[in-house]
Structure formats: structure tokens, C-alpha cells
Amino acid sequence: MTPVFAQRHLLGTRSLTAPEITDLLDRADRYVAVNRSANKKLDVLAGRTVVNLFYENSTRTRTSFELAAKRLGADVVNMQTGASSVAKGETLIDTAATLNAMHPDVLVVRHHDSGAVSLLSQKVNCAVVNAGDGKHEHPTQGLLDALTIRRRKGRLEGLKIAICGDVVHSRVARSDIHLLTTMGAEVRLVAPRTLCISGAESMGVSVFHDLKKGIADCDIVMMLRIQNERMSGGFIPSTREYFRFFGLDREKLACAKPDALVMHPGPMNRGVEIDSDIADDVERSVIREQVEMGVAVRMAVLETVTRNLAQERGEPWEKTK
Ligand code: CP
């Protein structure tokens, strides 16, 4: 089946339509079953090359893109920017042009600057997937969060979803807001004033500065990591005080619906934004399931953008797959 999402690049969730999101999630859903089977190897991307270019640290995203590409049969190269000519001062665009000259099919890029991945996508003739750019977007995280919720709750429309914590520094929050509001969820941001996005209401969300009030009657409580690496100081008085008011523990979670699920994109700061008691409670926490859905979503995305690239290049696809 031809993908509904017809672009060569996936740079964000902001421009995705509900049918495009639904199609990507449906494709990912099918890959969940593949990933749970004994033989996980497919030939969907046989002969194709995927390059992971990560300028920022990553455990989940980089590993799951590598697994996703390998399970689809692609060849994968993981660029270690610290051990590459980036360390000698080569620019992002020169690095991209160099890699592009080796004819990859997909570049998966994480960069510390918002907008850097979009800029790069204009300089190459392969497909580009944004694996997180600064505070801007992390589209595959948004998709995997949506898949996790849809599988557990059966839908996205009409759910009350609270995104809590360090919203201002979070690309995950921005991708989730765009995607979940497009799919008809009621999204709330819950954060101290210093960590909230100014004018957030224009994004179609409501804003709370009290965790118990913000998660009241919610179906999903999504906690965000305090991103110390993006702070220059002064955003929170102390981690102990932050946990007291904005850290999720069992007492505060009792304000949400009795069957509310707890999410976190990882990596977690235990005892800062989330209590271990909640993070490790398999009845409430779907944090490990989010990681599992990440592989399936990235398989769906890699398949989709590579098909779109093949279509653009006039290369055969269905005949060979
Ligand atoms: N959620 C997420 O992006 O995790 P990593 O930084 O480990 O990739």
C-alpha cells in the first residue's frame, strides 16, 4: 500500500495530517508483531543504506533507528561525530554533503540546534529523518508516544493528556503537542512558570502551574526530563523543591484517573521529575513499552521515507519487495 505520508523527509509532526499520522501508526502497529516474533529480519530495505548522524548523545533513538534499519534489511552506518572530522571543525553542511556523496538513502540526524536538520535536508538528495533538533522537534518520539497510547487506550481522540515538567526545553513536548492535538486529544501543559512555553495556549493546549490540578481526571500523565544541559541556571530553586511540587509520586498520581497511564520519554531523573515507585510500577508505567514502540515506529518511518525517495527517483519499489 502506498503511504499516505508522501514526503521524502520527516522533519517534524507540526505539518502532519491526521490521515498521515494514522497511516504511520498503522504501519508501525504491524511491525510490533514482527519485532515480537523469533525471525525479525525483513528485506523491505534490502540494498538501501541508512546513516545515523548524531551530534548529541542518545541511547533509545540511535539504537532503535539502527535496529529498525537492520530489521528491514538495510545496511547501517553509525557516525561517531566525536571520532569524525566534525571534531576537526567540519561544518554540519560539509559533513552532510560528504556523506551525501556516498549515496546513502536515509540520513537520520540529531543536532543540538533547532532547525539544523531542516537546513541539512535542503542540501542532500537522500531522505532525512529528524532524530531531535535542539528544543524544536523529535517527530519519531511523538509517533511512538501516540502508538503507545493508542494501543493501550484504543484511541487518541478525546483523551485528556497532561505533559508535565520541563516543557520549555523539550522537543518531545512540541512534537507531542502538534501530533496529539491534531488527533483530537485534549492536551494540558503542567509546568512551573519558568519552564513553560510562553503563549502555549495558541498551540491549542491549556496550561497549569500546579501538578495535582493539571493532572486531575487525566488519562495520560507524561513526565518530562529536567534538561540541565539546556539550562544556564535559575530555572528551578533546587531539585528537592522541584520534586516536592512537580515530581510525580503516588500521592499526586491519585489525582489522575484511576487507570491513568504514566509515560516518560527517557532518560529519567529518578527522584527529580518522577519517583522510582511510579516509574517501575508495571500497572501504571508504560515507559518500557514506549521504548519497544520506538523500534516499530522507526521501521514504519524508514520504510515510508525510502519508498517516497524511490518514487521521487523513479526507482521500482513494489516489484522488488
Ligand atoms: N527519548 C529519547 O530521545 O532518548 P535518547 O536521548 O536516549 O535517544
mmCIF file of C-alpha atoms and ligand atoms in Angstrom:
data_model
loop_
_atom_site.group_PDB
_atom_site.id
_atom_site.type_symbol
_atom_site.label_atom_id
_atom_site.label_comp_id
_atom_site.label_asym_id
_atom_site.label_seq_id
_atom_site.Cartn_x
_atom_site.Cartn_y
_atom_site.Cartn_z
ATOM 1 C CA MET A 1 0.000 0.000 0.000
ATOM 2 C CA THR A 2 1.296 3.449 -0.921
ATOM 3 C CA PRO A 3 1.969 5.525 2.221
ATOM 4 C CA VAL A 4 -0.389 8.430 2.931
ATOM 5 C CA PHE A 5 2.616 10.469 4.105
ATOM 6 C CA ALA A 6 4.253 11.262 0.762
ATOM 7 C CA GLN A 7 7.290 13.387 1.731
ATOM 8 C CA ARG A 8 10.947 12.411 1.374
ATOM 9 C CA HIS A 9 11.856 13.942 4.751
ATOM 10 C CA LEU A 10 10.270 13.623 8.185
ATOM 11 C CA LEU A 11 11.326 16.808 9.981
ATOM 12 C CA GLY A 12 8.502 17.322 12.468
ATOM 13 C CA THR A 13 4.937 16.495 13.435
ATOM 14 C CA ARG A 14 3.647 20.045 13.023
ATOM 15 C CA SER A 15 2.751 19.612 9.352
ATOM 16 C CA LEU A 16 1.427 16.040 9.652
ATOM 17 C CA THR A 17 -2.271 15.492 8.956
ATOM 18 C CA ALA A 18 -4.480 13.068 10.899
ATOM 19 C CA PRO A 19 -4.620 10.568 7.956
ATOM 20 C CA GLU A 20 -0.801 10.686 7.636
ATOM 21 C CA ILE A 21 -0.365 10.047 11.370
ATOM 22 C CA THR A 22 -2.940 7.241 11.362
ATOM 23 C CA ASP A 23 -1.234 5.527 8.406
ATOM 24 C CA LEU A 24 2.219 5.744 10.029
ATOM 25 C CA LEU A 25 0.816 4.337 13.293
ATOM 26 C CA ASP A 26 -0.997 1.525 11.445
ATOM 27 C CA ARG A 27 2.243 0.567 9.677
ATOM 28 C CA ALA A 28 4.157 0.677 12.974
ATOM 29 C CA ASP A 29 1.490 -1.492 14.633
ATOM 30 C CA ARG A 30 2.206 -4.225 12.083
ATOM 31 C CA TYR A 31 5.931 -4.040 12.839
ATOM 32 C CA VAL A 32 5.278 -4.577 16.577
ATOM 33 C CA ALA A 33 4.232 -8.147 15.736
ATOM 34 C CA VAL A 34 7.382 -8.660 13.624
ATOM 35 C CA ASN A 35 9.572 -7.411 16.473
ATOM 36 C CA ARG A 36 7.926 -9.849 18.891
ATOM 37 C CA SER A 37 8.477 -12.839 16.598
ATOM 38 C CA ALA A 38 11.546 -15.075 16.506
ATOM 39 C CA ASN A 39 12.611 -14.055 12.981
ATOM 40 C CA LYS A 40 12.753 -10.266 12.917
ATOM 41 C CA LYS A 41 14.589 -9.878 9.616
ATOM 42 C CA LEU A 42 12.738 -8.478 6.595
ATOM 43 C CA ASP A 43 14.003 -7.410 3.168
ATOM 44 C CA VAL A 44 11.927 -4.222 2.800
ATOM 45 C CA LEU A 45 15.068 -2.056 2.683
ATOM 46 C CA ALA A 46 17.484 -4.631 1.235
ATOM 47 C CA GLY A 47 20.218 -2.850 -0.702
ATOM 48 C CA ARG A 48 19.460 0.503 0.951
ATOM 49 C CA THR A 49 21.837 2.425 3.218
ATOM 50 C CA VAL A 50 20.891 4.298 6.389
ATOM 51 C CA VAL A 51 23.388 6.631 8.107
ATOM 52 C CA ASN A 52 22.872 7.677 11.735
ATOM 53 C CA LEU A 53 24.466 11.093 12.297
ATOM 54 C CA PHE A 54 24.138 12.062 15.969
ATOM 55 C CA TYR A 55 25.697 15.289 17.253
ATOM 56 C CA GLU A 56 24.068 14.773 20.670
ATOM 57 C CA ASN A 57 24.071 11.782 22.995
ATOM 58 C CA SER A 58 21.356 9.171 22.640
ATOM 59 C CA THR A 59 20.566 5.679 23.884
ATOM 60 C CA ARG A 60 16.995 4.977 22.775
ATOM 61 C CA THR A 61 16.733 6.879 19.494
ATOM 62 C CA ARG A 62 20.084 5.919 17.995
ATOM 63 C CA THR A 63 19.855 2.258 18.976
ATOM 64 C CA SER A 64 16.269 1.902 17.827
ATOM 65 C CA PHE A 65 16.947 3.544 14.444
ATOM 66 C CA GLU A 66 19.851 1.119 13.984
ATOM 67 C CA LEU A 67 17.719 -1.873 14.973
ATOM 68 C CA ALA A 68 14.825 -0.665 12.820
ATOM 69 C CA ALA A 69 17.009 -0.275 9.728
ATOM 70 C CA LYS A 70 18.724 -3.645 10.265
ATOM 71 C CA ARG A 71 15.415 -5.442 10.801
ATOM 72 C CA LEU A 72 14.233 -4.022 7.470
ATOM 73 C CA GLY A 73 17.371 -5.384 5.805
ATOM 74 C CA ALA A 74 19.238 -2.093 5.247
ATOM 75 C CA ASP A 75 22.969 -1.520 5.672
ATOM 76 C CA VAL A 76 23.597 0.844 8.589
ATOM 77 C CA VAL A 77 26.471 3.203 9.346
ATOM 78 C CA ASN A 78 26.664 4.908 12.749
ATOM 79 C CA MET A 79 28.722 8.096 12.558
ATOM 80 C CA GLN A 80 30.502 8.905 15.810
ATOM 81 C CA THR A 81 30.824 12.675 15.476
ATOM 82 C CA GLY A 82 33.480 12.778 18.210
ATOM 83 C CA ALA A 83 35.671 10.427 16.162
ATOM 84 C CA SER A 84 34.931 12.074 12.801
ATOM 85 C CA SER A 85 36.115 15.211 11.032
ATOM 86 C CA VAL A 86 33.398 17.091 12.936
ATOM 87 C CA ALA A 87 35.980 17.137 15.749
ATOM 88 C CA LYS A 88 38.382 18.907 13.341
ATOM 89 C CA GLY A 89 35.840 21.657 12.732
ATOM 90 C CA GLU A 90 33.982 20.363 9.649
ATOM 91 C CA THR A 91 30.610 22.089 9.406
ATOM 92 C CA LEU A 92 27.253 20.310 9.526
ATOM 93 C CA ILE A 93 26.611 21.111 5.858
ATOM 94 C CA ASP A 94 30.062 19.942 4.716
ATOM 95 C CA THR A 95 29.628 16.741 6.707
ATOM 96 C CA ALA A 96 26.184 16.203 5.172
ATOM 97 C CA ALA A 97 27.469 16.884 1.646
ATOM 98 C CA THR A 98 30.348 14.439 2.231
ATOM 99 C CA LEU A 99 28.003 11.697 3.400
ATOM 100 C CA ASN A 100 25.556 12.512 0.597
ATOM 101 C CA ALA A 101 28.329 11.911 -1.975
ATOM 102 C CA MET A 102 28.460 8.275 -0.779
ATOM 103 C CA HIS A 103 24.820 7.794 -1.887
ATOM 104 C CA PRO A 104 23.035 6.910 1.344
ATOM 105 C CA ASP A 105 19.267 6.505 1.093
ATOM 106 C CA VAL A 106 18.422 7.920 4.515
ATOM 107 C CA LEU A 107 20.252 10.250 6.899
ATOM 108 C CA VAL A 108 18.936 10.096 10.471
ATOM 109 C CA VAL A 109 20.153 13.254 12.191
ATOM 110 C CA ARG A 110 20.189 14.548 15.769
ATOM 111 C CA HIS A 111 21.607 18.018 16.331
ATOM 112 C CA HIS A 112 21.743 20.458 19.248
ATOM 113 C CA ASP A 113 20.487 23.419 17.170
ATOM 114 C CA SER A 114 16.775 23.906 16.415
ATOM 115 C CA GLY A 115 16.313 23.985 12.637
ATOM 116 C CA ALA A 116 19.668 22.363 11.824
ATOM 117 C CA VAL A 117 18.107 19.161 10.479
ATOM 118 C CA SER A 118 15.754 21.088 8.208
ATOM 119 C CA LEU A 119 18.682 23.100 6.834
ATOM 120 C CA LEU A 120 20.635 19.911 6.208
ATOM 121 C CA SER A 121 17.684 18.338 4.389
ATOM 122 C CA GLN A 122 17.876 21.108 1.767
ATOM 123 C CA LYS A 123 21.497 20.224 0.932
ATOM 124 C CA VAL A 124 21.199 16.478 0.251
ATOM 125 C CA ASN A 125 19.339 14.329 -2.246
ATOM 126 C CA CYS A 126 18.596 11.442 0.122
ATOM 127 C CA ALA A 127 15.784 11.225 2.680
ATOM 128 C CA VAL A 128 16.320 12.916 6.051
ATOM 129 C CA VAL A 129 14.688 11.973 9.353
ATOM 130 C CA ASN A 130 14.879 14.350 12.308
ATOM 131 C CA ALA A 131 16.011 12.406 15.392
ATOM 132 C CA GLY A 132 15.757 15.548 17.558
ATOM 133 C CA ASP A 133 16.896 19.121 16.836
ATOM 134 C CA GLY A 134 17.514 21.360 19.828
ATOM 135 C CA LYS A 135 14.260 22.365 21.530
ATOM 136 C CA HIS A 136 12.332 22.143 18.257
ATOM 137 C CA GLU A 137 11.007 18.674 17.332
ATOM 138 C CA HIS A 138 11.504 14.936 17.857
ATOM 139 C CA PRO A 139 8.869 13.531 15.484
ATOM 140 C CA THR A 140 9.516 9.808 15.949
ATOM 141 C CA GLN A 141 9.200 10.275 19.736
ATOM 142 C CA GLY A 142 5.806 11.897 19.131
ATOM 143 C CA LEU A 143 4.756 8.987 16.942
ATOM 144 C CA LEU A 144 5.945 6.334 19.398
ATOM 145 C CA ASP A 145 4.160 8.100 22.257
ATOM 146 C CA ALA A 146 0.972 8.167 20.186
ATOM 147 C CA LEU A 147 1.322 4.484 19.263
ATOM 148 C CA THR A 148 1.835 3.526 22.921
ATOM 149 C CA ILE A 149 -1.283 5.454 23.945
ATOM 150 C CA ARG A 150 -3.409 4.213 21.031
ATOM 151 C CA ARG A 151 -2.540 0.561 21.732
ATOM 152 C CA ARG A 152 -3.323 0.923 25.473
ATOM 153 C CA LYS A 153 -6.409 3.151 25.268
ATOM 154 C CA GLY A 154 -7.687 2.173 21.824
ATOM 155 C CA ARG A 155 -7.825 5.777 20.591
ATOM 156 C CA LEU A 156 -6.269 9.230 20.879
ATOM 157 C CA GLU A 157 -9.337 11.376 20.248
ATOM 158 C CA GLY A 158 -10.954 12.756 23.382
ATOM 159 C CA LEU A 159 -8.246 11.593 25.797
ATOM 160 C CA LYS A 160 -7.020 14.021 28.450
ATOM 161 C CA ILE A 161 -3.227 14.052 28.262
ATOM 162 C CA ALA A 162 -1.018 16.057 30.656
ATOM 163 C CA ILE A 163 2.553 16.834 29.544
ATOM 164 C CA CYS A 164 4.383 17.778 32.724
ATOM 165 C CA GLY A 165 7.686 19.302 33.730
ATOM 166 C CA ASP A 166 10.436 20.999 31.736
ATOM 167 C CA VAL A 167 8.236 21.872 28.766
ATOM 168 C CA VAL A 168 10.212 24.900 27.615
ATOM 169 C CA HIS A 169 13.370 22.927 26.768
ATOM 170 C CA SER A 170 11.534 19.908 25.365
ATOM 171 C CA ARG A 171 11.398 18.956 21.683
ATOM 172 C CA VAL A 172 9.387 15.911 22.808
ATOM 173 C CA ALA A 173 6.690 18.209 24.217
ATOM 174 C CA ARG A 174 6.457 20.209 20.990
ATOM 175 C CA SER A 175 6.191 17.108 18.770
ATOM 176 C CA ASP A 176 3.635 15.545 21.132
ATOM 177 C CA ILE A 177 1.550 18.731 21.303
ATOM 178 C CA HIS A 178 1.294 19.023 17.499
ATOM 179 C CA LEU A 179 0.570 15.348 16.986
ATOM 180 C CA LEU A 180 -1.856 14.742 19.853
ATOM 181 C CA THR A 181 -3.911 17.901 19.236
ATOM 182 C CA THR A 182 -4.118 17.001 15.522
ATOM 183 C CA MET A 183 -5.509 13.624 16.574
ATOM 184 C CA GLY A 184 -8.172 15.243 18.765
ATOM 185 C CA ALA A 185 -6.698 14.728 22.234
ATOM 186 C CA GLU A 186 -7.155 17.361 24.967
ATOM 187 C CA VAL A 187 -3.585 18.337 25.841
ATOM 188 C CA ARG A 188 -2.578 20.122 29.043
ATOM 189 C CA LEU A 189 0.849 21.528 29.841
ATOM 190 C CA VAL A 190 1.776 21.384 33.520
ATOM 191 C CA ALA A 191 4.934 23.258 34.487
ATOM 192 C CA PRO A 192 6.421 25.905 36.744
ATOM 193 C CA ARG A 193 6.169 29.337 35.131
ATOM 194 C CA THR A 194 9.930 29.322 34.448
ATOM 195 C CA LEU A 195 9.690 26.041 32.498
ATOM 196 C CA CYS A 196 6.558 26.684 30.423
ATOM 197 C CA ILE A 197 6.306 27.884 26.820
ATOM 198 C CA SER A 198 5.066 31.474 26.698
ATOM 199 C CA GLY A 199 1.854 31.769 24.684
ATOM 200 C CA ALA A 200 1.372 27.986 24.780
ATOM 201 C CA GLU A 201 -2.425 28.413 24.563
ATOM 202 C CA SER A 202 -2.035 29.387 20.893
ATOM 203 C CA MET A 203 -0.884 25.778 20.313
ATOM 204 C CA GLY A 204 -4.344 24.526 21.325
ATOM 205 C CA VAL A 205 -3.406 23.411 24.842
ATOM 206 C CA SER A 206 -4.374 24.533 28.332
ATOM 207 C CA VAL A 207 -1.716 25.499 30.881
ATOM 208 C CA PHE A 208 -1.450 24.632 34.589
ATOM 209 C CA HIS A 209 1.186 25.557 37.146
ATOM 210 C CA ASP A 210 0.017 23.069 39.791
ATOM 211 C CA LEU A 211 0.708 19.381 39.155
ATOM 212 C CA LYS A 212 -2.282 18.000 41.090
ATOM 213 C CA LYS A 213 -4.718 20.344 39.336
ATOM 214 C CA GLY A 214 -3.068 19.798 35.948
ATOM 215 C CA ILE A 215 -3.309 16.001 36.000
ATOM 216 C CA ALA A 216 -6.787 15.909 37.622
ATOM 217 C CA ASP A 217 -9.012 13.458 35.718
ATOM 218 C CA CYS A 218 -6.313 12.817 33.056
ATOM 219 C CA ASP A 219 -5.976 9.546 31.124
ATOM 220 C CA ILE A 220 -2.251 10.002 30.490
ATOM 221 C CA VAL A 221 0.398 11.651 32.670
ATOM 222 C CA MET A 222 3.524 12.235 30.617
ATOM 223 C CA MET A 223 6.531 13.370 32.642
ATOM 224 C CA LEU A 224 9.451 15.183 31.019
ATOM 225 C CA ARG A 225 13.109 15.146 31.924
ATOM 226 C CA ILE A 226 14.613 18.218 33.551
ATOM 227 C CA GLN A 227 17.115 19.162 30.828
ATOM 228 C CA ASN A 228 20.017 20.553 32.822
ATOM 229 C CA GLU A 229 22.201 20.627 29.694
ATOM 230 C CA ARG A 230 19.896 23.273 28.140
ATOM 231 C CA MET A 231 19.708 25.433 31.297
ATOM 232 C CA SER A 232 22.058 28.242 32.139
ATOM 233 C CA GLY A 233 20.823 28.294 35.765
ATOM 234 C CA GLY A 234 17.945 29.814 37.715
ATOM 235 C CA PHE A 235 15.080 27.790 36.240
ATOM 236 C CA ILE A 236 14.371 25.820 39.446
ATOM 237 C CA PRO A 237 15.358 26.627 43.052
ATOM 238 C CA SER A 238 16.608 23.074 43.807
ATOM 239 C CA THR A 239 15.894 19.542 42.628
ATOM 240 C CA ARG A 240 14.499 18.701 46.077
ATOM 241 C CA GLU A 241 11.984 21.546 45.897
ATOM 242 C CA TYR A 242 11.170 20.682 42.262
ATOM 243 C CA PHE A 243 10.340 17.102 43.247
ATOM 244 C CA ARG A 244 8.160 18.307 46.108
ATOM 245 C CA PHE A 245 5.939 20.367 43.812
ATOM 246 C CA PHE A 246 6.382 18.881 40.314
ATOM 247 C CA GLY A 247 7.793 15.376 40.840
ATOM 248 C CA LEU A 248 5.265 12.606 40.206
ATOM 249 C CA ASP A 249 4.721 10.324 43.190
ATOM 250 C CA ARG A 250 1.851 8.050 44.184
ATOM 251 C CA GLU A 251 0.049 10.716 46.175
ATOM 252 C CA LYS A 252 -0.030 13.188 43.277
ATOM 253 C CA LEU A 253 -0.854 10.479 40.713
ATOM 254 C CA ALA A 254 -4.024 9.732 42.724
ATOM 255 C CA CYS A 255 -5.449 12.991 41.261
ATOM 256 C CA ALA A 256 -5.455 11.484 37.744
ATOM 257 C CA LYS A 257 -7.981 8.868 36.594
ATOM 258 C CA PRO A 258 -7.640 5.535 38.470
ATOM 259 C CA ASP A 259 -6.498 3.866 35.216
ATOM 260 C CA ALA A 260 -4.244 6.736 34.098
ATOM 261 C CA LEU A 261 -1.004 5.631 32.473
ATOM 262 C CA VAL A 262 2.371 7.194 33.232
ATOM 263 C CA MET A 263 4.833 7.948 30.436
ATOM 264 C CA HIS A 264 8.354 9.374 30.191
ATOM 265 C CA PRO A 265 10.492 9.662 27.032
ATOM 266 C CA GLY A 266 13.667 8.859 28.973
ATOM 267 C CA PRO A 267 16.299 9.150 30.178
ATOM 268 C CA MET A 268 14.688 9.640 33.603
ATOM 269 C CA ASN A 269 15.970 11.689 36.514
ATOM 270 C CA ARG A 270 14.627 9.468 39.285
ATOM 271 C CA GLY A 271 13.671 11.422 42.375
ATOM 272 C CA VAL A 272 13.584 14.693 40.403
ATOM 273 C CA GLU A 273 10.642 14.533 37.964
ATOM 274 C CA ILE A 274 9.456 11.012 38.832
ATOM 275 C CA ASP A 275 9.557 8.720 41.854
ATOM 276 C CA SER A 276 11.032 5.256 41.221
ATOM 277 C CA ASP A 277 7.971 3.752 42.897
ATOM 278 C CA ILE A 278 5.846 5.039 39.978
ATOM 279 C CA ALA A 279 8.412 4.645 37.192
ATOM 280 C CA ASP A 280 8.798 0.930 37.984
ATOM 281 C CA ASP A 281 5.122 0.168 38.632
ATOM 282 C CA VAL A 282 4.158 -2.023 35.662
ATOM 283 C CA GLU A 283 0.451 -1.473 36.405
ATOM 284 C CA ARG A 284 0.783 2.275 35.759
ATOM 285 C CA SER A 285 4.046 2.945 33.888
ATOM 286 C CA VAL A 286 4.360 2.264 30.145
ATOM 287 C CA ILE A 287 7.884 3.675 29.896
ATOM 288 C CA ARG A 288 9.434 0.392 28.677
ATOM 289 C CA GLU A 289 6.574 -0.050 26.201
ATOM 290 C CA GLN A 290 7.401 3.386 24.763
ATOM 291 C CA VAL A 291 10.916 2.099 24.053
ATOM 292 C CA GLU A 292 9.508 -1.012 22.362
ATOM 293 C CA MET A 293 7.156 1.082 20.199
ATOM 294 C CA GLY A 294 10.133 3.231 19.196
ATOM 295 C CA VAL A 295 11.625 0.437 17.094
ATOM 296 C CA ALA A 296 8.316 -0.259 15.316
ATOM 297 C CA VAL A 297 7.661 3.425 14.624
ATOM 298 C CA ARG A 298 11.155 3.918 13.224
ATOM 299 C CA MET A 299 10.687 0.891 10.960
ATOM 300 C CA ALA A 300 7.474 2.467 9.629
ATOM 301 C CA VAL A 301 9.165 5.834 9.120
ATOM 302 C CA LEU A 302 12.270 4.404 7.417
ATOM 303 C CA GLU A 303 10.115 2.290 5.102
ATOM 304 C CA THR A 304 7.885 5.251 4.271
ATOM 305 C CA VAL A 305 10.557 7.855 3.504
ATOM 306 C CA THR A 306 12.616 5.354 1.497
ATOM 307 C CA ARG A 307 9.560 4.443 -0.602
ATOM 308 C CA ASN A 308 8.876 8.123 -1.157
ATOM 309 C CA LEU A 309 12.502 8.675 -2.167
ATOM 310 C CA ALA A 310 12.329 5.735 -4.600
ATOM 311 C CA GLN A 311 9.135 7.164 -6.068
ATOM 312 C CA GLU A 312 10.776 10.581 -6.499
ATOM 313 C CA ARG A 313 13.782 8.975 -8.207
ATOM 314 C CA GLY A 314 11.563 6.848 -10.442
ATOM 315 C CA GLU A 315 13.046 3.654 -8.953
ATOM 316 C CA PRO A 316 10.955 0.464 -8.767
ATOM 317 C CA TRP A 317 9.607 -0.460 -5.347
ATOM 318 C CA GLU A 318 6.635 -2.841 -5.322
ATOM 319 C CA LYS A 319 8.189 -5.108 -7.951
ATOM 320 C CA THR A 320 11.280 -5.753 -5.846
ATOM 321 C CA LYS A 321 9.584 -6.046 -2.431
HETATM 322 N N1 CP B 1 13.789 9.793 24.243
HETATM 323 C C1 CP B 1 14.999 9.988 23.696
HETATM 324 O O1 CP B 1 15.169 10.717 22.701
HETATM 325 O O2 CP B 1 16.012 9.276 24.310
HETATM 326 P P1 CP B 1 17.530 9.284 23.861
HETATM 327 O O3 CP B 1 18.077 10.667 24.108
HETATM 328 O O4 CP B 1 18.210 8.211 24.701
HETATM 329 O O5 CP B 1 17.585 8.969 22.388
#
